[in-house]
Each structure stands twice: as structure tokens, then as C-alpha cells.
């Protein structure tokens, strides 16, 4: 019998959601939460269905969840010809030659943020490195001033809080809106300047590429830039922290990756399956939908539980084991539309930044691993994660022995 008191909004669930995934899939696969009037779908086939049946499940939820703080429509909200055309523009900004160039930007920024940390033999991978690094890289790619990273980080925290909250108090809502307005006021003059004097950066690309023979409006470009900022920053430090946490906790696999860096993409793909940084993806049920195990009424908000689906034994053998060698992951496909795991979603709105995300995490991990000799958790540090929508380590304090030539090269 499903426990009637069980809630995905409980403190127990928040402390360690994975402990409840099997129970949800087996006993309450279409789980209703009255406090937020939403349904939570946890089985792999059901999540796939919700994300690929675009007629039955739309992204209209984003009108209230994202548009107010994005200051306009994000890519995931769009449909039809508009979506196809604008998605193509953004994809062009994150693949091919653009991605090649971005890899250099990634490496340079990683080295820069790392330099003052390396000789110390200790760092908090999430707060000392991951967070500043993710914002700086994204600003650089957009053609914004990296030195603004602290201010932009603070604005993005508010925008991210709005999008990923399950419930917001009026005070927090006001704070999030202030952050969004601050970010918009910062971006608008830049967009106007790039229209007149375009460069090689992504803001220039977005401000000048025509859609239906007209350039996008400043409002449209602003929303797409905030979209890129949030999507590139919010999950990045989490994925990096989770990758290192899992590798340190599985020393044989860490040693294998250190010996053979070609295994890194499998380690990243397995991290994304095992602990996807984006745990929930919302949809709106256009009509009543019948699942094996529950019915969702027309007009309902449905949350796809990516973490639970990625650990469904229907889809992966021994799903609760972290195993970079698993045969059922298909690493080569893991960053494409054919991915087996659902960390980038699936269907028409599957993440456009997947290739960039892979390049970012792979480049940084390949740079870091040889520099951090005998990397280990700081003794006495207590590992904790937070977040229901996006989720990752609150901190990851590491001790290591700095590789001698590394310190010389980076200080
Ligand atoms: C930004 C949730 C961090 C996206 C979102 C309103 C749309 C879309 C996602 C991801 C990650 C964010 N949804 N990125 O889940 O662009």
C-alpha cells in the first residue's frame, strides 16, 4: 500500500530523494501532491512518453514558471516553425566551429580560476571553483565582461530560485523579480550596442540573425540570453561536484579514469544518469492522460522525475550502482538525441547545450585530475546535497597533493 503520508515535499525526501525512487515507481508512479496541485511521474517509460508526446503534454507551464524572470519567452516554450528556426540559431551558437572556439575559452577560464587554489592543497570544488568558473565561462562565451561575474551570479541565483522553486513566499518572489530586472537592465544596452557593432560572440549572433526576414526584438534576445545564462550556469557546478564525488567514492574507477582519460566521457555520462543535476522537468497535460497506475486530468501540471526514471530497472541493470563501464548507457550517444539516460530530457526540447556541457565538464575534469594528486574528501567534512528541481552538492571540500609541475605552471 502506498503510504498516504509520503510526500516528495517532505524533509526526508529532500535529504536523499533516491531512497524513495523505487517506492514511487512501484507504488505511486503517478503521484499527486495536493499542496502544489501537481502530479509526479517516476517510471522511465512514462517520463519518456510525457517528454515526447508534444500534443498531449506542452511546455506552457513555463509561462508562469520561467517567463516572468526570463523577461520574455525561452526556447523550450516555443512551438512549430518559430521553435525550429530559433532553436537552429542557438544550436549554431553551441556546435561545430563555435564549440571548438568555446573549448579554448573553457580551458583558459578553468586555468585562471584554478591558479590561486592549486598550491594550497585544498579547495571546495563547488564554491571555490565550480561556481565562479561556470559564470565566467558563460559570460566570456556571450561576450560579456567576466569581471562582472559576482553581480551576474547574484542576479542568476534569484532567477534560478524562481524557476526551480516548488513554492515561493511573496518576499522571495519580489527578490527574484528584482534580480531579473537587474539582469535585464544590464543586458539591454549590450544588445543594442551589438546590433550596431556585431562581434564574434553569441549575443552578436542572436542580435543580428534574422528570423522570418526580421531581426529578433530586444525582448526576445534578452530572454534567450537569460535562458542561456541560467541553463549553462545552474547545472554546471553541480555536475562537476557530483562527478568528483562519485569518482572519489569509487577509488578503482577514479584510478581507471586517471590512467585513461578517454574514460572521462563515460564517467560524465554515468554521473548524469545516476544523479542528473536537473531532477524535474515540468509539462502541462493538454488533455486527460491515462497511465498504468494513475490518471492525470486535463490542465494538470506534471513533473517528470528524471532522477527516478534514470534509476528505473526497466531501463538500466543494477540502476543504483555507479558504474562507468555499464553496457546499457551507450556513452557515445549520451550527449545526443539518442541518449538512453534522460538528464538532457528528450524529444523536441531536448537540451541544446548538451555538446557544450560535455565539452565543459570533460575539459575541466581532464585539466583537474592530473593536478590533484591523491584527491580525497576533507576529513570531517559532511557531504550534503540540496534542491528538489536542480540538485547538487552544497559544497565539496577536497584535500589533495598538488602535482609539483602543476603548481609551477599555474602560479
Ligand atoms: C531555463 C532548469 C536550469 C533550460 C528553463 C526555463 C528552460 C530549460 C531546463 C534546463 C535547466 C534549467 N529547462 N534549461 O531544465 O533551458
PDB file of C-alpha atoms and ligand atoms in Angstrom, residues 62 66 70 74 76 163-164 227 230-231 234-235 278 280-281 389-390, ligand 1:
ATOM      1  CA  UNK A  62       6.938  27.849 -18.425  1.00  0.00           C
ATOM      2  CA  UNK A  66      10.020  30.998 -16.342  1.00  0.00           C
ATOM      3  CA  UNK A  70      13.375  35.466 -18.251  1.00  0.00           C
ATOM      4  CA  UNK A  74      12.503  30.898 -23.553  1.00  0.00           C
ATOM      5  CA  UNK A  76      11.534  25.495 -24.507  1.00  0.00           C
ATOM      6  CA  UNK A 163      12.339  28.817 -11.973  1.00  0.00           C
ATOM      7  CA  UNK A 164      13.278  25.922  -9.704  1.00  0.00           C
ATOM      8  CA  UNK A 227      17.895  31.368 -20.903  1.00  0.00           C
ATOM      9  CA  UNK A 230      20.634  30.054 -16.397  1.00  0.00           C
ATOM     10  CA  UNK A 231      20.877  26.814 -18.358  1.00  0.00           C
ATOM     11  CA  UNK A 234      22.809  26.395 -12.784  1.00  0.00           C
ATOM     12  CA  UNK A 235      23.656  22.725 -13.565  1.00  0.00           C
ATOM     13  CA  UNK A 278      18.113  18.731 -13.291  1.00  0.00           C
ATOM     14  CA  UNK A 280      12.448  17.687 -12.535  1.00  0.00           C
ATOM     15  CA  UNK A 281      11.029  18.750 -15.908  1.00  0.00           C
ATOM     16  CA  UNK A 389      14.353  20.729  -9.008  1.00  0.00           C
ATOM     17  CA  UNK A 390      18.033  21.221  -9.634  1.00  0.00           C
TER      18      UNK A 390
HETATM   19  C1  LIG B   1      15.710  27.603 -18.159  1.00  0.00           C
HETATM   20  C2  LIG B   1      16.262  24.375 -15.193  1.00  0.00           C
HETATM   21  C3  LIG B   1      18.479  25.252 -15.063  1.00  0.00           C
HETATM   22  C4  LIG B   1      16.520  25.137 -19.874  1.00  0.00           C
HETATM   23  C5  LIG B   1      14.448  26.816 -18.212  1.00  0.00           C
HETATM   24  C6  LIG B   1      13.285  27.740 -18.010  1.00  0.00           C
HETATM   25  C7  LIG B   1      14.243  26.040 -19.508  1.00  0.00           C
HETATM   26  C8  LIG B   1      15.117  24.821 -19.703  1.00  0.00           C
HETATM   27  C9  LIG B   1      15.832  23.115 -18.077  1.00  0.00           C
HETATM   28  C10 LIG B   1      17.243  23.470 -18.228  1.00  0.00           C
HETATM   29  C11 LIG B   1      17.973  23.732 -16.917  1.00  0.00           C
HETATM   30  C12 LIG B   1      17.429  24.811 -16.003  1.00  0.00           C
HETATM   31  N1  LIG B   1      14.900  23.823 -18.710  1.00  0.00           N
HETATM   32  N2  LIG B   1      17.452  24.505 -19.175  1.00  0.00           N
HETATM   33  O1  LIG B   1      15.503  22.187 -17.388  1.00  0.00           O
HETATM   34  O2  LIG B   1      16.848  25.963 -20.690  1.00  0.00           O
END
